[in-house]
PDB file of C-alpha atoms in Angstrom:
ATOM      1  CA  MET A  24       0.000   0.000   0.000  1.00  0.00           C
ATOM      2  CA  GLN A  25       2.838   2.382   0.795  1.00  0.00           C
ATOM      3  CA  GLN A  26       4.393   1.825  -2.649  1.00  0.00           C
ATOM      4  CA  PHE A  27       0.995   2.325  -4.275  1.00  0.00           C
ATOM      5  CA  TRP A  28       0.510   5.744  -2.671  1.00  0.00           C
ATOM      6  CA  GLN A  29       4.054   6.774  -3.602  1.00  0.00           C
ATOM      7  CA  ILE A  30       3.270   6.035  -7.248  1.00  0.00           C
ATOM      8  CA  GLU A  31      -0.084   7.823  -7.188  1.00  0.00           C
ATOM      9  CA  GLU A  32       1.046  10.851  -5.187  1.00  0.00           C
ATOM     10  CA  VAL A  33       1.047  14.186  -6.983  1.00  0.00           C
ATOM     11  CA  PRO A  34       4.687  15.368  -7.083  1.00  0.00           C
ATOM     12  CA  ASP A  35       5.873  18.446  -5.230  1.00  0.00           C
ATOM     13  CA  VAL A  36       6.664  21.586  -7.192  1.00  0.00           C
ATOM     14  CA  PRO A  37      10.439  21.436  -7.834  1.00  0.00           C
ATOM     15  CA  LYS A  38      12.693  24.182  -6.544  1.00  0.00           C
ATOM     16  CA  PHE A  39      14.643  26.376  -8.969  1.00  0.00           C
ATOM     17  CA  SER A  40      18.290  25.562  -9.651  1.00  0.00           C
ATOM     18  CA  ILE A  41      21.006  28.219  -9.400  1.00  0.00           C
ATOM     19  CA  GLU A  42      20.929  28.726 -13.181  1.00  0.00           C
ATOM     20  CA  GLU A  43      17.139  28.958 -13.185  1.00  0.00           C
ATOM     21  CA  LEU A  44      17.256  31.563 -10.408  1.00  0.00           C
ATOM     22  CA  ALA A  45      19.772  33.548 -12.463  1.00  0.00           C
ATOM     23  CA  CYS A  46      17.498  33.320 -15.502  1.00  0.00           C
ATOM     24  CA  GLU A  47      14.551  34.527 -13.425  1.00  0.00           C
ATOM     25  CA  ALA A  48      16.590  37.473 -12.119  1.00  0.00           C
ATOM     26  CA  HIS A  49      17.674  38.302 -15.680  1.00  0.00           C
ATOM     27  CA  PHE A  50      14.063  38.336 -16.860  1.00  0.00           C
ATOM     28  CA  LEU A  51      13.280  41.175 -14.455  1.00  0.00           C
ATOM     29  CA  SER A  52      15.227  43.545 -16.721  1.00  0.00           C
ATOM     30  CA  TYR A  53      12.212  43.446 -19.079  1.00  0.00           C
ATOM     31  CA  GLN A  54      10.437  46.578 -20.271  1.00  0.00           C
ATOM     32  CA  ARG A  55       6.995  47.236 -21.728  1.00  0.00           C
ATOM     33  CA  ASP A  56       6.260  49.493 -24.693  1.00  0.00           C
ATOM     34  CA  GLU A  57       3.435  51.998 -25.099  1.00  0.00           C
ATOM     35  CA  SER A  58       0.969  49.264 -26.074  1.00  0.00           C
ATOM     36  CA  GLY A  59       1.866  47.094 -23.076  1.00  0.00           C
ATOM     37  CA  ARG A  60       3.877  44.494 -24.963  1.00  0.00           C
ATOM     38  CA  PHE A  61       6.813  42.975 -23.118  1.00  0.00           C
ATOM     39  CA  ILE A  62      10.347  43.632 -24.364  1.00  0.00           C
ATOM     40  CA  VAL A  63      12.730  40.968 -23.063  1.00  0.00           C
ATOM     41  CA  ARG A  64      16.460  40.248 -23.163  1.00  0.00           C
ATOM     42  CA  LEU A  65      17.989  36.961 -24.266  1.00  0.00           C
ATOM     43  CA  PRO A  66      19.245  35.190 -21.100  1.00  0.00           C
ATOM     44  CA  PHE A  67      22.859  34.505 -22.056  1.00  0.00           C
ATOM     45  CA  LYS A  68      25.188  32.291 -20.063  1.00  0.00           C
ATOM     46  CA  GLU A  69      28.671  33.428 -19.081  1.00  0.00           C
ATOM     47  CA  ASN A  70      30.213  31.622 -22.096  1.00  0.00           C
ATOM     48  CA  SER A  71      28.316  33.724 -24.657  1.00  0.00           C
ATOM     49  CA  ASP A  72      31.585  35.314 -25.856  1.00  0.00           C
ATOM     50  CA  GLN A  73      32.495  31.931 -27.387  1.00  0.00           C
ATOM     51  CA  LEU A  74      29.518  31.990 -29.751  1.00  0.00           C
ATOM     52  CA  ASP A  75      30.276  31.590 -33.456  1.00  0.00           C
ATOM     53  CA  ASP A  76      28.297  33.640 -36.000  1.00  0.00           C
ATOM     54  CA  CYS A  77      27.466  30.543 -38.114  1.00  0.00           C
ATOM     55  CA  ARG A  78      26.990  32.749 -41.183  1.00  0.00           C
ATOM     56  CA  ALA A  79      28.638  30.440 -43.701  1.00  0.00           C
ATOM     57  CA  LEU A  80      26.667  27.428 -42.517  1.00  0.00           C
ATOM     58  CA  ALA A  81      23.374  29.340 -42.531  1.00  0.00           C
ATOM     59  CA  LEU A  82      24.025  30.521 -46.102  1.00  0.00           C
ATOM     60  CA  LYS A  83      24.967  27.025 -47.283  1.00  0.00           C
ATOM     61  CA  ARG A  84      21.852  25.503 -45.751  1.00  0.00           C
ATOM     62  CA  PHE A  85      19.639  28.237 -47.177  1.00  0.00           C
ATOM     63  CA  LEU A  86      20.916  27.579 -50.710  1.00  0.00           C
ATOM     64  CA  LEU A  87      20.172  23.875 -50.234  1.00  0.00           C
ATOM     65  CA  LEU A  88      16.707  24.744 -48.935  1.00  0.00           C
ATOM     66  CA  GLU A  89      16.148  26.981 -51.946  1.00  0.00           C
ATOM     67  CA  LYS A  90      16.902  24.096 -54.340  1.00  0.00           C
ATOM     68  CA  ARG A  91      14.487  21.889 -52.438  1.00  0.00           C
ATOM     69  CA  LEU A  92      11.741  24.501 -52.632  1.00  0.00           C
ATOM     70  CA  ILE A  93      12.228  24.934 -56.385  1.00  0.00           C
ATOM     71  CA  ARG A  94      11.585  21.206 -56.810  1.00  0.00           C
ATOM     72  CA  ASN A  95       8.387  21.434 -54.762  1.00  0.00           C
ATOM     73  CA  PRO A  96       6.223  24.381 -55.955  1.00  0.00           C
ATOM     74  CA  ASP A  97       3.471  23.746 -53.384  1.00  0.00           C
ATOM     75  CA  LEU A  98       5.923  23.792 -50.494  1.00  0.00           C
ATOM     76  CA  GLN A  99       7.677  26.831 -51.954  1.00  0.00           C
ATOM     77  CA  SER A 100       4.374  28.713 -52.194  1.00  0.00           C
ATOM     78  CA  GLN A 101       3.545  27.952 -48.569  1.00  0.00           C
ATOM     79  CA  TYR A 102       7.061  28.840 -47.407  1.00  0.00           C
ATOM     80  CA  VAL A 103       6.998  32.173 -49.235  1.00  0.00           C
ATOM     81  CA  GLU A 104       3.559  32.970 -47.836  1.00  0.00           C
ATOM     82  CA  PHE A 105       4.655  32.100 -44.285  1.00  0.00           C
ATOM     83  CA  LEU A 106       7.627  34.465 -44.356  1.00  0.00           C
ATOM     84  CA  ARG A 107       5.678  37.134 -46.235  1.00  0.00           C
ATOM     85  CA  GLU A 108       3.115  37.156 -43.437  1.00  0.00           C
ATOM     86  CA  TYR A 109       5.904  36.947 -40.842  1.00  0.00           C
ATOM     87  CA  GLU A 110       7.411  40.156 -42.195  1.00  0.00           C
ATOM     88  CA  ALA A 111       4.048  41.885 -42.761  1.00  0.00           C
ATOM     89  CA  LEU A 112       3.080  41.309 -39.117  1.00  0.00           C
ATOM     90  CA  GLY A 113       6.321  42.914 -37.944  1.00  0.00           C
ATOM     91  CA  HIS A 114       7.893  39.726 -36.602  1.00  0.00           C
ATOM     92  CA  CYS A 115      11.008  40.470 -38.658  1.00  0.00           C
ATOM     93  CA  HIS A 116      12.506  43.176 -40.876  1.00  0.00           C
ATOM     94  CA  GLU A 117      15.292  43.462 -43.420  1.00  0.00           C
ATOM     95  CA  VAL A 118      18.724  44.671 -42.314  1.00  0.00           C
ATOM     96  CA  ASN A 119      21.844  45.704 -44.182  1.00  0.00           C
ATOM     97  CA  GLU A 120      24.906  43.851 -42.929  1.00  0.00           C
ATOM     98  CA  ASP A 121      27.123  46.795 -43.892  1.00  0.00           C
ATOM     99  CA  ASP A 122      25.239  49.229 -41.653  1.00  0.00           C
ATOM    100  CA  ASP A 123      26.916  48.054 -38.428  1.00  0.00           C
ATOM    101  CA  PRO A 124      30.236  49.920 -38.099  1.00  0.00           C
ATOM    102  CA  SER A 125      31.059  48.241 -34.791  1.00  0.00           C
ATOM    103  CA  ASN A 126      31.298  44.788 -36.396  1.00  0.00           C
ATOM    104  CA  GLN A 127      29.528  43.258 -33.432  1.00  0.00           C
ATOM    105  CA  LEU A 128      29.089  39.505 -33.346  1.00  0.00           C
ATOM    106  CA  ALA A 129      25.873  38.309 -34.968  1.00  0.00           C
ATOM    107  CA  TYR A 130      24.316  34.878 -35.271  1.00  0.00           C
ATOM    108  CA  TYR A 131      22.700  33.548 -38.431  1.00  0.00           C
ATOM    109  CA  MET A 132      20.127  30.802 -38.033  1.00  0.00           C
ATOM    110  CA  PRO A 133      19.391  28.190 -40.686  1.00  0.00           C
ATOM    111  CA  HIS A 134      15.711  27.425 -41.179  1.00  0.00           C
ATOM    112  CA  HIS A 135      13.606  24.709 -42.748  1.00  0.00           C
ATOM    113  CA  ALA A 136       9.997  23.653 -43.166  1.00  0.00           C
ATOM    114  CA  VAL A 137       7.946  21.257 -41.125  1.00  0.00           C
ATOM    115  CA  PRO A 138       6.112  19.316 -43.848  1.00  0.00           C
ATOM    116  CA  SER A 139       2.455  20.236 -44.242  1.00  0.00           C
ATOM    117  CA  SER A 140      -0.455  17.846 -43.933  1.00  0.00           C
ATOM    118  CA  THR A 141      -3.948  17.999 -45.377  1.00  0.00           C
ATOM    119  CA  THR A 142      -5.076  20.230 -42.503  1.00  0.00           C
ATOM    120  CA  VAL A 143      -1.945  22.082 -41.331  1.00  0.00           C
ATOM    121  CA  LYS A 144       0.002  24.545 -43.430  1.00  0.00           C
ATOM    122  CA  CYS A 145       3.766  24.563 -43.700  1.00  0.00           C
ATOM    123  CA  ARG A 146       5.538  26.075 -40.696  1.00  0.00           C
ATOM    124  CA  VAL A 147       9.062  27.465 -40.785  1.00  0.00           C
ATOM    125  CA  VAL A 148      11.350  26.271 -37.994  1.00  0.00           C
ATOM    126  CA  PHE A 149      14.461  28.222 -37.010  1.00  0.00           C
ATOM    127  CA  ASP A 150      17.527  26.215 -36.005  1.00  0.00           C
ATOM    128  CA  ALA A 151      19.272  27.988 -33.147  1.00  0.00           C
ATOM    129  CA  SER A 152      21.238  24.799 -32.387  1.00  0.00           C
ATOM    130  CA  ALA A 153      23.249  25.052 -35.607  1.00  0.00           C
ATOM    131  CA  LYS A 154      27.006  25.449 -35.387  1.00  0.00           C
ATOM    132  CA  SER A 155      29.676  25.330 -38.070  1.00  0.00           C
ATOM    133  CA  SER A 156      32.371  22.661 -38.143  1.00  0.00           C
ATOM    134  CA  LEU A 157      34.815  25.097 -36.542  1.00  0.00           C
ATOM    135  CA  ALA A 158      32.435  26.401 -33.909  1.00  0.00           C
ATOM    136  CA  GLU A 159      32.189  24.968 -30.421  1.00  0.00           C
ATOM    137  CA  LEU A 160      28.886  26.549 -29.451  1.00  0.00           C
ATOM    138  CA  SER A 161      25.549  27.387 -31.048  1.00  0.00           C
ATOM    139  CA  LEU A 162      23.129  30.080 -29.912  1.00  0.00           C
ATOM    140  CA  ASN A 163      21.174  27.550 -27.869  1.00  0.00           C
ATOM    141  CA  ASP A 164      24.383  26.405 -26.183  1.00  0.00           C
ATOM    142  CA  VAL A 165      24.903  29.875 -24.701  1.00  0.00           C
ATOM    143  CA  LEU A 166      21.274  30.548 -23.730  1.00  0.00           C
ATOM    144  CA  GLN A 167      19.747  29.687 -20.375  1.00  0.00           C
ATOM    145  CA  VAL A 168      16.638  27.552 -20.700  1.00  0.00           C
ATOM    146  CA  GLY A 169      14.896  29.027 -17.668  1.00  0.00           C
ATOM    147  CA  PRO A 170      12.590  27.395 -15.120  1.00  0.00           C
ATOM    148  CA  VAL A 171       9.065  26.099 -15.688  1.00  0.00           C
ATOM    149  CA  VAL A 172       6.702  28.778 -14.370  1.00  0.00           C
ATOM    150  CA  GLN A 173       3.353  27.191 -15.255  1.00  0.00           C
ATOM    151  CA  ASN A 174       1.549  24.305 -13.619  1.00  0.00           C
ATOM    152  CA  GLU A 175       2.373  20.840 -14.867  1.00  0.00           C
ATOM    153  CA  LEU A 176      -0.118  19.439 -17.355  1.00  0.00           C
ATOM    154  CA  HIS A 177      -1.428  16.759 -14.979  1.00  0.00           C
ATOM    155  CA  PHE A 178      -2.361  19.444 -12.426  1.00  0.00           C
ATOM    156  CA  ILE A 179      -4.341  21.310 -15.093  1.00  0.00           C
ATOM    157  CA  VAL A 180      -6.111  18.149 -16.277  1.00  0.00           C
ATOM    158  CA  LEU A 181      -7.005  17.134 -12.703  1.00  0.00           C
ATOM    159  CA  ARG A 182      -8.524  20.549 -12.026  1.00  0.00           C
ATOM    160  CA  PHE A 183     -10.271  20.585 -15.403  1.00  0.00           C
ATOM    161  CA  ARG A 184     -12.195  17.417 -14.560  1.00  0.00           C
ATOM    162  CA  LYS A 185     -14.005  18.982 -11.601  1.00  0.00           C
ATOM    163  CA  PHE A 186     -15.989  21.475 -13.739  1.00  0.00           C
ATOM    164  CA  LYS A 187     -19.520  20.749 -14.981  1.00  0.00           C
ATOM    165  CA  ILE A 188     -18.978  22.976 -18.033  1.00  0.00           C
ATOM    166  CA  ALA A 189     -15.646  22.779 -19.880  1.00  0.00           C
ATOM    167  CA  PHE A 190     -14.002  25.078 -22.385  1.00  0.00           C
ATOM    168  CA  SER A 191     -10.637  25.421 -24.066  1.00  0.00           C
ATOM    169  CA  GLY A 192      -8.832  28.202 -25.865  1.00  0.00           C
ATOM    170  CA  ASP A 193      -5.428  29.357 -26.964  1.00  0.00           C
ATOM    171  CA  ILE A 194      -3.365  32.534 -27.097  1.00  0.00           C
ATOM    172  CA  SER A 195      -2.993  33.637 -30.702  1.00  0.00           C
ATOM    173  CA  LYS A 196       0.649  33.757 -31.880  1.00  0.00           C
ATOM    174  CA  MET A 197       1.797  33.739 -28.268  1.00  0.00           C
ATOM    175  CA  TYR A 198       5.553  33.900 -28.915  1.00  0.00           C
ATOM    176  CA  HIS A 199       5.131  36.770 -31.342  1.00  0.00           C
ATOM    177  CA  GLN A 200       3.365  38.899 -28.736  1.00  0.00           C
ATOM    178  CA  VAL A 201       6.736  39.296 -26.960  1.00  0.00           C
ATOM    179  CA  ILE A 202       9.479  41.478 -28.447  1.00  0.00           C
ATOM    180  CA  HIS A 203      13.224  40.919 -28.160  1.00  0.00           C
ATOM    181  CA  ALA A 204      15.267  43.940 -27.116  1.00  0.00           C
ATOM    182  CA  LYS A 205      16.831  45.647 -30.128  1.00  0.00           C
ATOM    183  CA  LYS A 206      20.391  44.921 -28.967  1.00  0.00           C
ATOM    184  CA  ASP A 207      19.642  41.174 -28.975  1.00  0.00           C
ATOM    185  CA  GLN A 208      18.002  40.954 -32.383  1.00  0.00           C
ATOM    186  CA  ARG A 209      21.409  40.672 -34.107  1.00  0.00           C
ATOM    187  CA  PHE A 210      21.565  37.124 -32.753  1.00  0.00           C
ATOM    188  CA  LEU A 211      18.436  36.272 -34.746  1.00  0.00           C
ATOM    189  CA  PHE A 212      19.467  36.801 -38.383  1.00  0.00           C
ATOM    190  CA  ILE A 213      18.243  34.605 -41.250  1.00  0.00           C
ATOM    191  CA  PHE A 214      18.842  34.551 -45.005  1.00  0.00           C
ATOM    192  CA  TRP A 215      15.813  34.792 -47.253  1.00  0.00           C
ATOM    193  CA  ARG A 216      14.517  35.492 -50.753  1.00  0.00           C
ATOM    194  CA  PRO A 217      11.342  34.160 -52.376  1.00  0.00           C
ATOM    195  CA  HIS A 218      13.141  33.058 -55.554  1.00  0.00           C
ATOM    196  CA  PRO A 219      16.786  32.608 -56.717  1.00  0.00           C
ATOM    197  CA  SER A 220      16.289  35.366 -59.293  1.00  0.00           C
ATOM    198  CA  GLN A 221      15.842  37.936 -56.507  1.00  0.00           C
ATOM    199  CA  PRO A 222      18.537  39.565 -54.332  1.00  0.00           C
ATOM    200  CA  LEU A 223      19.510  37.684 -51.183  1.00  0.00           C
ATOM    201  CA  ARG A 224      18.188  39.415 -48.060  1.00  0.00           C
ATOM    202  CA  VAL A 225      19.081  39.270 -44.371  1.00  0.00           C
ATOM    203  CA  LEU A 226      16.094  39.396 -42.036  1.00  0.00           C
ATOM    204  CA  GLU A 227      16.332  40.203 -38.343  1.00  0.00           C
ATOM    205  CA  LEU A 228      13.748  38.414 -36.192  1.00  0.00           C
ATOM    206  CA  CYS A 229      12.145  40.772 -33.677  1.00  0.00           C
ATOM    207  CA  THR A 230       9.934  38.553 -31.532  1.00  0.00           C
ATOM    208  CA  VAL A 231      10.433  35.479 -29.368  1.00  0.00           C
ATOM    209  CA  THR A 232      11.385  32.750 -31.817  1.00  0.00           C
ATOM    210  CA  TYR A 233      10.508  29.069 -32.037  1.00  0.00           C
ATOM    211  CA  GLY A 234      13.710  27.046 -31.903  1.00  0.00           C
ATOM    212  CA  THR A 235      15.590  29.143 -29.357  1.00  0.00           C
ATOM    213  CA  ALA A 236      16.196  27.461 -26.001  1.00  0.00           C
ATOM    214  CA  SER A 237      14.844  30.351 -23.949  1.00  0.00           C
ATOM    215  CA  ALA A 238      11.643  30.942 -25.948  1.00  0.00           C
ATOM    216  CA  PRO A 239       9.230  28.843 -23.813  1.00  0.00           C
ATOM    217  CA  PHE A 240      10.427  30.462 -20.587  1.00  0.00           C
ATOM    218  CA  LEU A 241      10.334  34.025 -21.934  1.00  0.00           C
ATOM    219  CA  ALA A 242       6.808  33.676 -23.327  1.00  0.00           C
ATOM    220  CA  THR A 243       5.273  31.925 -20.318  1.00  0.00           C
ATOM    221  CA  ARG A 244       7.106  34.162 -17.831  1.00  0.00           C
ATOM    222  CA  CYS A 245       5.540  37.188 -19.518  1.00  0.00           C
ATOM    223  CA  LEU A 246       2.104  35.656 -18.900  1.00  0.00           C
ATOM    224  CA  VAL A 247       2.904  35.278 -15.216  1.00  0.00           C
ATOM    225  CA  GLN A 248       4.185  38.851 -15.032  1.00  0.00           C
ATOM    226  CA  LEU A 249       1.107  40.121 -16.864  1.00  0.00           C
ATOM    227  CA  VAL A 250      -1.098  38.580 -14.173  1.00  0.00           C
ATOM    228  CA  GLU A 251       1.026  40.118 -11.433  1.00  0.00           C
ATOM    229  CA  GLU A 252       0.882  43.604 -12.936  1.00  0.00           C
ATOM    230  CA  ASP A 253      -2.590  43.785 -14.500  1.00  0.00           C
ATOM    231  CA  GLY A 254      -4.461  40.868 -12.978  1.00  0.00           C
ATOM    232  CA  LYS A 255      -6.443  42.770 -10.350  1.00  0.00           C
ATOM    233  CA  ALA A 256      -8.711  44.189 -13.047  1.00  0.00           C
ATOM    234  CA  PHE A 257      -9.514  40.693 -14.372  1.00  0.00           C
ATOM    235  CA  PRO A 258      -9.550  38.308 -11.370  1.00  0.00           C
ATOM    236  CA  ILE A 259     -11.295  35.348 -13.052  1.00  0.00           C
ATOM    237  CA  ALA A 260      -9.252  35.507 -16.233  1.00  0.00           C
ATOM    238  CA  SER A 261      -6.068  35.983 -14.202  1.00  0.00           C
ATOM    239  CA  ARG A 262      -6.688  32.803 -12.233  1.00  0.00           C
ATOM    240  CA  ILE A 263      -7.190  30.864 -15.466  1.00  0.00           C
ATOM    241  CA  VAL A 264      -4.041  32.306 -17.059  1.00  0.00           C
ATOM    242  CA  LYS A 265      -1.987  31.562 -13.957  1.00  0.00           C
ATOM    243  CA  GLU A 266      -3.352  28.142 -12.989  1.00  0.00           C
ATOM    244  CA  GLU A 267      -5.048  26.598 -16.036  1.00  0.00           C
ATOM    245  CA  THR A 268      -2.838  27.528 -18.975  1.00  0.00           C
ATOM    246  CA  TYR A 269      -0.185  25.221 -20.426  1.00  0.00           C
ATOM    247  CA  MET A 270       2.117  27.085 -22.807  1.00  0.00           C
ATOM    248  CA  ASP A 271      -0.456  28.864 -25.023  1.00  0.00           C
ATOM    249  CA  ASP A 272      -3.331  26.412 -24.442  1.00  0.00           C
ATOM    250  CA  ILE A 273      -6.113  27.110 -21.956  1.00  0.00           C
ATOM    251  CA  LEU A 274      -8.103  24.287 -20.374  1.00  0.00           C
ATOM    252  CA  SER A 275     -10.698  25.479 -17.899  1.00  0.00           C
ATOM    253  CA  GLY A 276     -14.370  25.483 -17.061  1.00  0.00           C
ATOM    254  CA  ALA A 277     -17.140  26.531 -14.689  1.00  0.00           C
ATOM    255  CA  ASP A 278     -20.139  25.085 -12.883  1.00  0.00           C
ATOM    256  CA  SER A 279     -22.677  26.728 -15.186  1.00  0.00           C
ATOM    257  CA  VAL A 280     -22.939  27.907 -18.778  1.00  0.00           C
ATOM    258  CA  VAL A 281     -23.478  31.484 -17.581  1.00  0.00           C
ATOM    259  CA  ASP A 282     -20.292  31.465 -15.493  1.00  0.00           C
ATOM    260  CA  ALA A 283     -18.334  29.854 -18.319  1.00  0.00           C
ATOM    261  CA  LYS A 284     -19.437  32.566 -20.774  1.00  0.00           C
TER     262      LYS A 284
END
């Protein structure tokens, strides 16, 4: 019986490690713009000065990607549309490599497509783990991952089952609601052009980016901070965001249809 209860027992919330505490302290340097959006810094480790720019590798992999897209017109069309929308929504913008007189270190990320299905469109994935043959570290190698600041999924599911009325939701483009500080955006360069006949461009990603090690922490930590700063005006919603949200998915409910609405 003792072994049975040990297996079934809900685990304690783990304590933060020293690195996680440092990442949490680093997050508190965030700012918010006029619209209320969070502006966050990349949480670099102490070995960030060993980062390689990975430019040559990123260019080589982009040219290979370009050949693959030419052979697959449907995939190419979806890829072009994805990045066109990405730029139109302000998630990235073009930069001129020659405009930086300080010659500061930059990082160029390769990217590729997650194959589409009959129901899901192509999604572009950025590879922040890429490093050239001469490099020792990638961008992800020098970024702190950060602690988990949301409830574990089993806690959310257990609580969800007690409601008579259930509902779910999600936060639209959650990562892209959070902006990277301008001084950190040079670590988020990509090569891009819709077709080989067009000039090669360098795009600088502006918002929290899928594929970077710190992205889940930065996005979810902003949700927690949002509740702390603005939650008093929305007590019910704040409880749901804080206790019943897993990444960008919301799983909650109420005891009546009226309360749920």
